[in-house]
Coordinates of C-alpha atoms and ligand atoms in Angstrom, one line a residue:
X2 CA -29.2 -50.5 98.9
X3 CA -29.0 -53.5 96.6
X4 CA -25.5 -53.7 95.2
X5 CA -23.5 -56.0 93.0
X6 CA -19.7 -56.2 93.1
X7 CA -17.8 -57.8 90.2
X8 CA -14.3 -58.9 91.3
X9 CA -15.6 -59.1 94.9
X10 CA -13.3 -61.9 95.9
X11 CA -10.2 -59.8 95.2
X12 CA -8.2 -57.5 97.5
X13 CA -10.2 -54.3 97.0
X14 CA -13.5 -56.1 96.2
X15 CA -13.6 -58.2 99.3
X16 CA -12.8 -55.2 101.5
X17 CA -15.6 -53.3 99.7
X18 CA -18.0 -56.2 100.3
X19 CA -17.3 -56.1 104.0
X20 CA -17.9 -52.4 104.1
X21 CA -21.2 -52.6 102.1
X22 CA -22.5 -55.3 104.4
X23 CA -21.5 -53.2 107.4
X24 CA -23.5 -50.3 105.8
X25 CA -26.6 -52.5 105.6
X26 CA -26.5 -53.2 101.9
X27 CA -27.5 -56.4 100.1
X28 CA -24.4 -57.6 98.2
X29 CA -24.2 -60.0 95.2
X30 CA -20.6 -60.9 94.3
X31 CA -19.5 -62.1 90.9
X32 CA -15.9 -63.4 90.5
X33 CA -14.2 -66.1 88.4
X34 CA -11.6 -66.6 91.2
X35 CA -8.6 -66.1 88.8
X36 CA -6.7 -64.0 91.4
X37 CA -9.4 -63.6 94.1
X38 CA -10.3 -66.3 96.6
X39 CA -13.3 -67.4 98.6
X40 CA -11.1 -67.1 101.8
X41 CA -11.3 -63.4 101.2
X42 CA -15.1 -63.6 101.6
X43 CA -15.1 -65.6 104.9
X44 CA -16.4 -62.6 106.9
X45 CA -19.0 -61.8 104.3
X46 CA -20.2 -65.4 104.1
X47 CA -20.8 -65.5 107.8
X48 CA -23.3 -62.6 107.7
X49 CA -26.7 -63.9 108.7
X50 CA -29.8 -63.4 106.6
X51 CA -29.9 -63.3 102.9
X52 CA -27.9 -60.2 102.3
X53 CA -24.9 -61.8 100.6
X54 CA -24.5 -64.1 97.6
X55 CA -21.6 -65.4 95.6
X56 CA -21.6 -66.5 91.9
X57 CA -18.6 -67.8 90.1
X58 CA -18.8 -66.2 86.7
X59 CA -16.4 -64.8 84.1
X60 CA -17.4 -61.2 83.2
X61 CA -16.2 -61.9 79.6
X62 CA -19.0 -64.4 79.3
X63 CA -22.3 -63.0 78.0
X64 CA -24.1 -64.8 80.8
X65 CA -23.1 -62.1 83.2
X66 CA -25.6 -59.6 81.5
X67 CA -28.5 -62.0 82.2
X68 CA -27.3 -62.6 85.7
X69 CA -27.2 -58.8 86.5
X70 CA -30.6 -58.3 84.8
X71 CA -32.1 -60.9 87.2
X72 CA -30.4 -59.5 90.3
X73 CA -31.5 -55.9 89.6
X74 CA -28.8 -54.1 91.6
X75 CA -29.2 -50.4 92.2
X76 CA -25.5 -49.8 92.2
X77 CA -22.8 -51.9 90.5
X78 CA -19.2 -51.7 91.6
X79 CA -17.3 -53.1 88.6
X80 CA -13.9 -54.2 89.8
X81 CA -13.3 -57.5 87.9
X82 CA -10.4 -57.1 85.6
X83 CA -7.4 -58.7 84.1
X84 CA -4.9 -56.8 86.3
X85 CA -1.5 -58.1 85.2
X86 CA 0.6 -55.8 83.0
X87 CA 2.7 -58.8 82.1
X88 CA -0.2 -60.8 80.8
X89 CA -1.6 -57.8 79.0
X90 CA 1.7 -57.4 77.1
X91 CA 1.8 -61.1 76.3
X92 CA -1.9 -61.5 75.4
X93 CA -3.4 -58.1 74.6
X94 CA -6.5 -59.6 72.9
X95 CA -7.3 -61.6 76.1
X96 CA -6.7 -58.5 78.2
X97 CA -9.1 -56.6 76.0
X98 CA -11.7 -59.4 76.1
X99 CA -11.9 -59.3 79.9
X100 CA -11.3 -55.5 80.5
X101 CA -13.3 -54.1 77.5
X102 CA -15.6 -57.0 76.6
X103 CA -16.3 -57.8 80.3
X104 CA -17.2 -54.1 81.0
X105 CA -19.5 -54.0 78.0
X106 CA -21.3 -57.1 79.3
X107 CA -21.7 -55.5 82.7
X108 CA -23.0 -52.3 81.2
X109 CA -25.5 -54.2 79.1
X110 CA -26.7 -56.0 82.2
X111 CA -26.9 -52.8 84.1
X112 CA -29.1 -51.2 81.5
X113 CA -31.4 -54.3 81.4
X114 CA -31.6 -54.3 85.2
X115 CA -32.4 -50.6 85.5
X116 CA -29.3 -50.0 87.6
X117 CA -28.8 -46.3 88.5
X118 CA -25.0 -46.2 89.0
X119 CA -21.8 -47.9 88.0
X120 CA -18.7 -47.3 90.1
X121 CA -15.6 -48.2 88.0
X122 CA -12.0 -48.8 89.1
X123 CA -9.8 -47.2 86.5
X124 CA -6.0 -47.3 86.6
X125 CA -4.5 -44.0 87.6
X126 CA -1.0 -45.4 87.2
X127 CA -1.4 -46.1 83.5
X128 CA -4.2 -43.7 82.4
X129 CA -1.9 -40.7 82.0
X130 CA 0.9 -42.5 80.1
X131 CA 4.0 -40.4 80.2
X132 CA 2.2 -37.1 80.8
X133 CA 5.1 -35.7 82.8
X134 CA 3.1 -33.7 85.4
X135 CA 3.7 -34.9 89.0
X136 CA 1.5 -35.0 91.0
X137 CA -0.8 -35.8 88.1
X138 CA -4.2 -34.1 87.9
X139 CA -7.2 -35.4 86.0
X140 CA -6.8 -32.5 83.6
X141 CA -3.6 -34.1 82.3
X142 CA -3.8 -35.9 78.9
X143 CA -5.2 -39.4 79.0
X144 CA -2.7 -41.2 76.8
X145 CA -2.1 -44.7 78.2
X146 CA 0.8 -46.5 76.5
X147 CA 0.6 -50.1 77.8
X148 CA -2.0 -52.5 76.5
X149 CA -3.5 -52.8 80.1
X150 CA -3.7 -49.0 80.3
X151 CA -5.5 -48.9 76.9
X152 CA -8.0 -51.5 77.9
X153 CA -8.8 -49.9 81.2
X154 CA -9.2 -46.5 79.5
X155 CA -11.4 -48.0 76.8
X156 CA -13.7 -49.5 79.5
X157 CA -13.9 -46.1 81.2
X158 CA -14.8 -44.5 77.8
X159 CA -17.6 -47.1 77.4
X160 CA -18.9 -46.1 80.8
X161 CA -19.0 -42.5 79.6
X162 CA -20.7 -43.6 76.3
X163 CA -23.4 -45.5 78.2
X164 CA -24.0 -42.4 80.4
X165 CA -24.6 -40.2 77.3
X166 CA -26.5 -42.7 75.2
X167 CA -28.3 -44.9 77.7
X168 CA -28.7 -42.7 80.8
X169 CA -26.6 -45.0 83.0
X170 CA -24.7 -42.9 85.5
X171 CA -21.1 -43.7 86.4
X172 CA -18.1 -42.6 88.4
X173 CA -14.6 -43.8 87.6
X174 CA -11.9 -43.8 90.3
X175 CA -8.4 -43.7 88.9
X176 CA -6.6 -45.6 91.6
X177 CA -2.9 -45.2 92.5
X178 CA -0.8 -48.1 93.8
X179 CA -3.3 -49.9 96.1
X180 CA -1.9 -52.2 98.9
X181 CA -3.1 -53.9 102.0
X182 CA -4.4 -57.2 103.4
X183 CA -5.7 -59.9 100.9
X184 CA -3.7 -58.4 98.0
X185 CA -3.3 -61.1 95.2
X186 CA 0.2 -62.1 94.5
X187 CA -0.4 -63.9 91.2
X188 CA 2.0 -63.9 88.3
X189 CA 3.5 -60.4 88.9
X190 CA 2.7 -59.3 92.4
X191 CA 2.4 -55.7 93.4
X192 CA 5.5 -54.4 95.2
X193 CA 4.2 -54.5 98.8
X194 CA 2.5 -57.9 98.4
X195 CA 5.8 -59.2 97.1
X196 CA 8.0 -57.7 99.8
X197 CA 6.0 -58.1 103.0
X198 CA 5.8 -61.9 103.1
X199 CA 9.6 -62.1 102.3
X200 CA 10.4 -59.8 105.1
X201 CA 8.4 -62.0 107.5
X202 CA 10.3 -65.0 106.1
X203 CA 13.6 -63.3 106.6
X204 CA 14.4 -63.5 102.9
X205 CA 16.1 -60.8 100.9
X206 CA 13.9 -59.0 98.3
X207 CA 14.8 -58.0 94.7
X208 CA 14.4 -54.4 93.6
X209 CA 14.1 -53.9 89.9
X210 CA 16.0 -50.7 89.1
X211 CA 17.9 -48.6 91.6
X212 CA 15.0 -48.3 94.1
X213 CA 14.7 -44.5 93.5
X214 CA 11.6 -44.9 91.3
X215 CA 8.5 -43.7 93.1
X216 CA 4.9 -44.9 93.5
X217 CA 1.8 -43.5 95.2
X218 CA 0.8 -46.1 97.8
X219 CA -2.8 -45.9 98.9
X220 CA -4.2 -48.2 101.5
X221 CA -7.1 -50.5 100.6
X222 CA -9.5 -49.3 103.3
X223 CA -9.1 -45.7 102.0
X224 CA -9.9 -46.8 98.5
X225 CA -13.0 -48.7 99.8
X226 CA -14.1 -45.5 101.5
X227 CA -13.8 -43.6 98.2
X228 CA -15.8 -46.3 96.4
X229 CA -18.6 -46.2 99.0
X230 CA -18.8 -42.4 98.7
X231 CA -18.8 -42.6 94.8
X232 CA -22.0 -44.7 94.9
X233 CA -24.0 -41.6 95.8
X234 CA -22.0 -38.7 94.2
X235 CA -19.7 -37.4 91.5
X236 CA -21.7 -38.7 88.5
X237 CA -19.9 -38.6 85.2
X238 CA -16.5 -37.8 86.8
X239 CA -13.1 -39.4 86.8
X240 CA -11.4 -38.9 90.1
X241 CA -7.8 -39.7 91.2
X242 CA -7.6 -41.8 94.3
X243 CA -4.1 -41.5 95.6
X244 CA -2.2 -39.8 98.4
X245 CA -0.4 -37.1 96.4
X246 CA 2.8 -38.4 98.1
X247 CA 5.7 -40.0 96.2
X248 CA 7.4 -42.9 98.0
X249 CA 10.4 -44.6 96.5
X250 CA 10.6 -48.4 96.4
X251 CA 13.8 -48.1 98.5
X252 CA 11.8 -46.3 101.2
X253 CA 9.2 -49.1 101.3
X254 CA 12.0 -51.6 101.6
X255 CA 13.5 -49.6 104.5
X256 CA 10.2 -49.1 106.3
X257 CA 9.5 -52.9 106.1
X258 CA 13.0 -53.5 107.4
X259 CA 12.3 -51.3 110.4
X260 CA 8.9 -52.8 111.1
X261 CA 10.1 -56.4 110.9
X262 CA 13.6 -55.9 112.3
X263 CA 15.1 -57.7 109.2
X264 CA 17.8 -55.5 107.8
X265 CA 19.4 -57.5 105.0
X266 CA 20.1 -55.3 102.0
X267 CA 18.0 -55.8 98.8
X268 CA 19.3 -57.4 95.6
X269 CA 19.2 -55.0 92.6
X270 CA 18.3 -56.1 89.1
X271 CA 17.8 -54.2 85.8
X272 CA 14.6 -52.1 85.8
X273 CA 11.6 -53.7 84.1
X274 CA 11.0 -52.2 80.7
X275 CA 7.9 -50.0 80.6
X276 CA 7.9 -49.4 84.3
X277 CA 7.2 -45.7 85.0
X278 CA 9.9 -43.8 86.9
X279 CA 7.4 -41.7 88.9
X280 CA 3.8 -42.2 90.0
X281 CA 1.9 -39.7 92.1
X282 CA -1.7 -38.7 91.8
X283 CA -3.2 -35.4 93.0
X284 CA -6.3 -36.4 95.0
X285 CA -7.7 -32.8 95.3
X286 CA -10.6 -33.4 93.0
X287 CA -11.8 -36.4 95.0
X288 CA -11.8 -34.2 98.1
X289 CA -14.0 -31.6 96.4
X290 CA -16.5 -34.1 94.9
X291 CA -16.5 -37.0 97.4
X292 CA -15.3 -35.3 100.6
X293 CA -12.5 -38.0 100.5
X294 CA -9.0 -37.8 101.7
X295 CA -6.5 -40.7 102.3
X296 CA -6.5 -41.4 106.1
X297 CA -4.0 -44.3 106.6
X298 CA -0.3 -43.4 106.7
X299 CA 2.2 -45.7 105.1
X300 CA 3.6 -47.1 108.4
X301 CA 0.1 -48.0 109.7
X302 CA -0.8 -49.5 106.4
X303 CA 2.4 -51.6 106.2
X304 CA 2.0 -52.7 109.8
X305 CA -1.6 -53.9 109.0
X306 CA -0.4 -55.7 105.8
X307 CA 2.4 -57.5 107.7
X308 CA -0.1 -58.5 110.4
X309 CA -2.4 -60.0 107.8
X310 CA 0.4 -62.2 106.4
X311 CA 1.4 -63.2 109.9
X312 CA -2.1 -64.4 110.8
X313 CA -2.9 -65.9 107.4
X314 CA -0.1 -68.3 106.7
X315 CA -1.9 -69.7 103.7
X316 CA -1.9 -66.3 101.9
X317 CA 1.7 -65.9 102.8
X318 CA 2.6 -69.3 101.3
X319 CA 0.8 -68.3 98.1
X320 CA 2.6 -65.0 98.2
X321 CA 6.1 -66.5 98.5
X322 CA 5.6 -69.0 95.6
Ligands
NAD20 N1 -4.4 -52.8 93.1 C1 -4.1 -51.7 92.4 O1 -3.1 -51.1 92.6 C2 -5.1 -51.1 91.4 C3 -4.7 -49.9 90.8 C4 -5.6 -49.4 89.8 C5 -6.8 -50.0 89.5 N2 -7.1 -51.2 90.1 C6 -8.3 -51.9 89.7 O2 -9.0 -52.3 90.9 C7 -9.8 -53.5 90.6 C8 -9.6 -54.5 91.7 O3 -8.2 -54.8 91.7 P1 -7.5 -55.6 93.0 O4 -6.3 -54.8 93.3 O5 -8.5 -55.8 94.0 O6 -7.1 -56.9 92.2 P2 -7.5 -58.4 92.5 O7 -6.7 -59.2 91.5 O8 -7.3 -58.7 93.9 O9 -9.0 -58.4 92.2 C9 -9.6 -58.6 90.9 C10 -10.7 -59.6 91.0 O10 -11.3 -59.8 89.8 C11 -11.5 -61.2 89.6 N3 -11.5 -61.4 88.1 C12 -10.4 -61.3 87.3 N4 -10.8 -61.6 86.0 C13 -12.2 -61.9 86.1 C14 -13.2 -62.2 85.1 N5 -12.9 -62.4 83.8 N6 -14.4 -62.4 85.6 C15 -14.8 -62.3 86.9 N7 -13.9 -62.0 87.8 C16 -12.6 -61.8 87.4 C17 -10.3 -61.8 90.3 O11 -10.5 -63.2 90.6 C18 -10.2 -61.0 91.5 O12 -11.0 -61.4 92.6 C19 -9.3 -53.9 89.2 O13 -10.2 -53.5 88.2 C20 -8.0 -53.2 89.0 O14 -7.7 -52.9 87.6 C21 -6.2 -51.8 91.1

């Protein structure tokens, strides 16, 4: 299968690229390297033959549509996005230009290329706004509140529009809190990418809020498996990709303490405004339509994430900045 991955130098994207190459696909990666890195593609670049290429390109630039039209991928995994909630609040127009404008450019390119399927990574943690139902099912109201949530939902709506008006099939995976090796730390790192390197460095972490707020942590390889399955199935559907298990931030802290043997208590600061109190996605629909279930438990996933930061000190230095 000829595939194209936008955002392929990021955490999820690069793991997906490795999986696609292992499955025998040809993979063209587009990424502007804002949060991703070429180091994440080291394995992919060592693949012999001409099955892998990398192009540094901004999806918000119209050029991407021509590039896709030339590459003629059968399936596009569209992961490139402005992922920072903080930046989205500060610069909503920029966030929209990348997440909505960038998606439109990719969709236009896909139509011109004769692509059969777009697999889109939606945000399950923002899509449902303050819907209240936990675990949250796809049937809950889609009422994102944050600018990032709105831009990701609009991009998803455009995928649906192109399906109905241009015959371009899509599946949108509404991801929970993804974690694992190669996670970008950037301006506001995800919680495990922020905590894990600090535990290895024997440095206390800061918890915003009392630590009882919950998240649904899903390991990157499990997400990649769902993406791979979605390339062939579940046309026109939005599917939650989470564990259905709520884990508090305090629990993550305590598990990392046990795994690293560093038991200093966290510091506590005021909760960040707009941070949801509970996140938990019901993955039942993904099981029905993709035959997918999460398969990595939290301790295994945390151990593999810690191992990554141990053997990649450069990533750890970036993470602790
Ligand atoms: N990590 C999560 O918890 C989570 C949850 C829900 C949805 N998602 C979605 O999954 C996708 C991948 O996220 P990730 O966790 O791997 O993040 P990431 O930051 O590691 O990956 C995003 C990639 O997109 C690239 N990128 C950013 N802006 C770009 C642009 N304008 N043009 C081209 N490339 C650009 C970055 O350089 C990076 O390599 C994103 O669409 C994100 O919104 C992630």
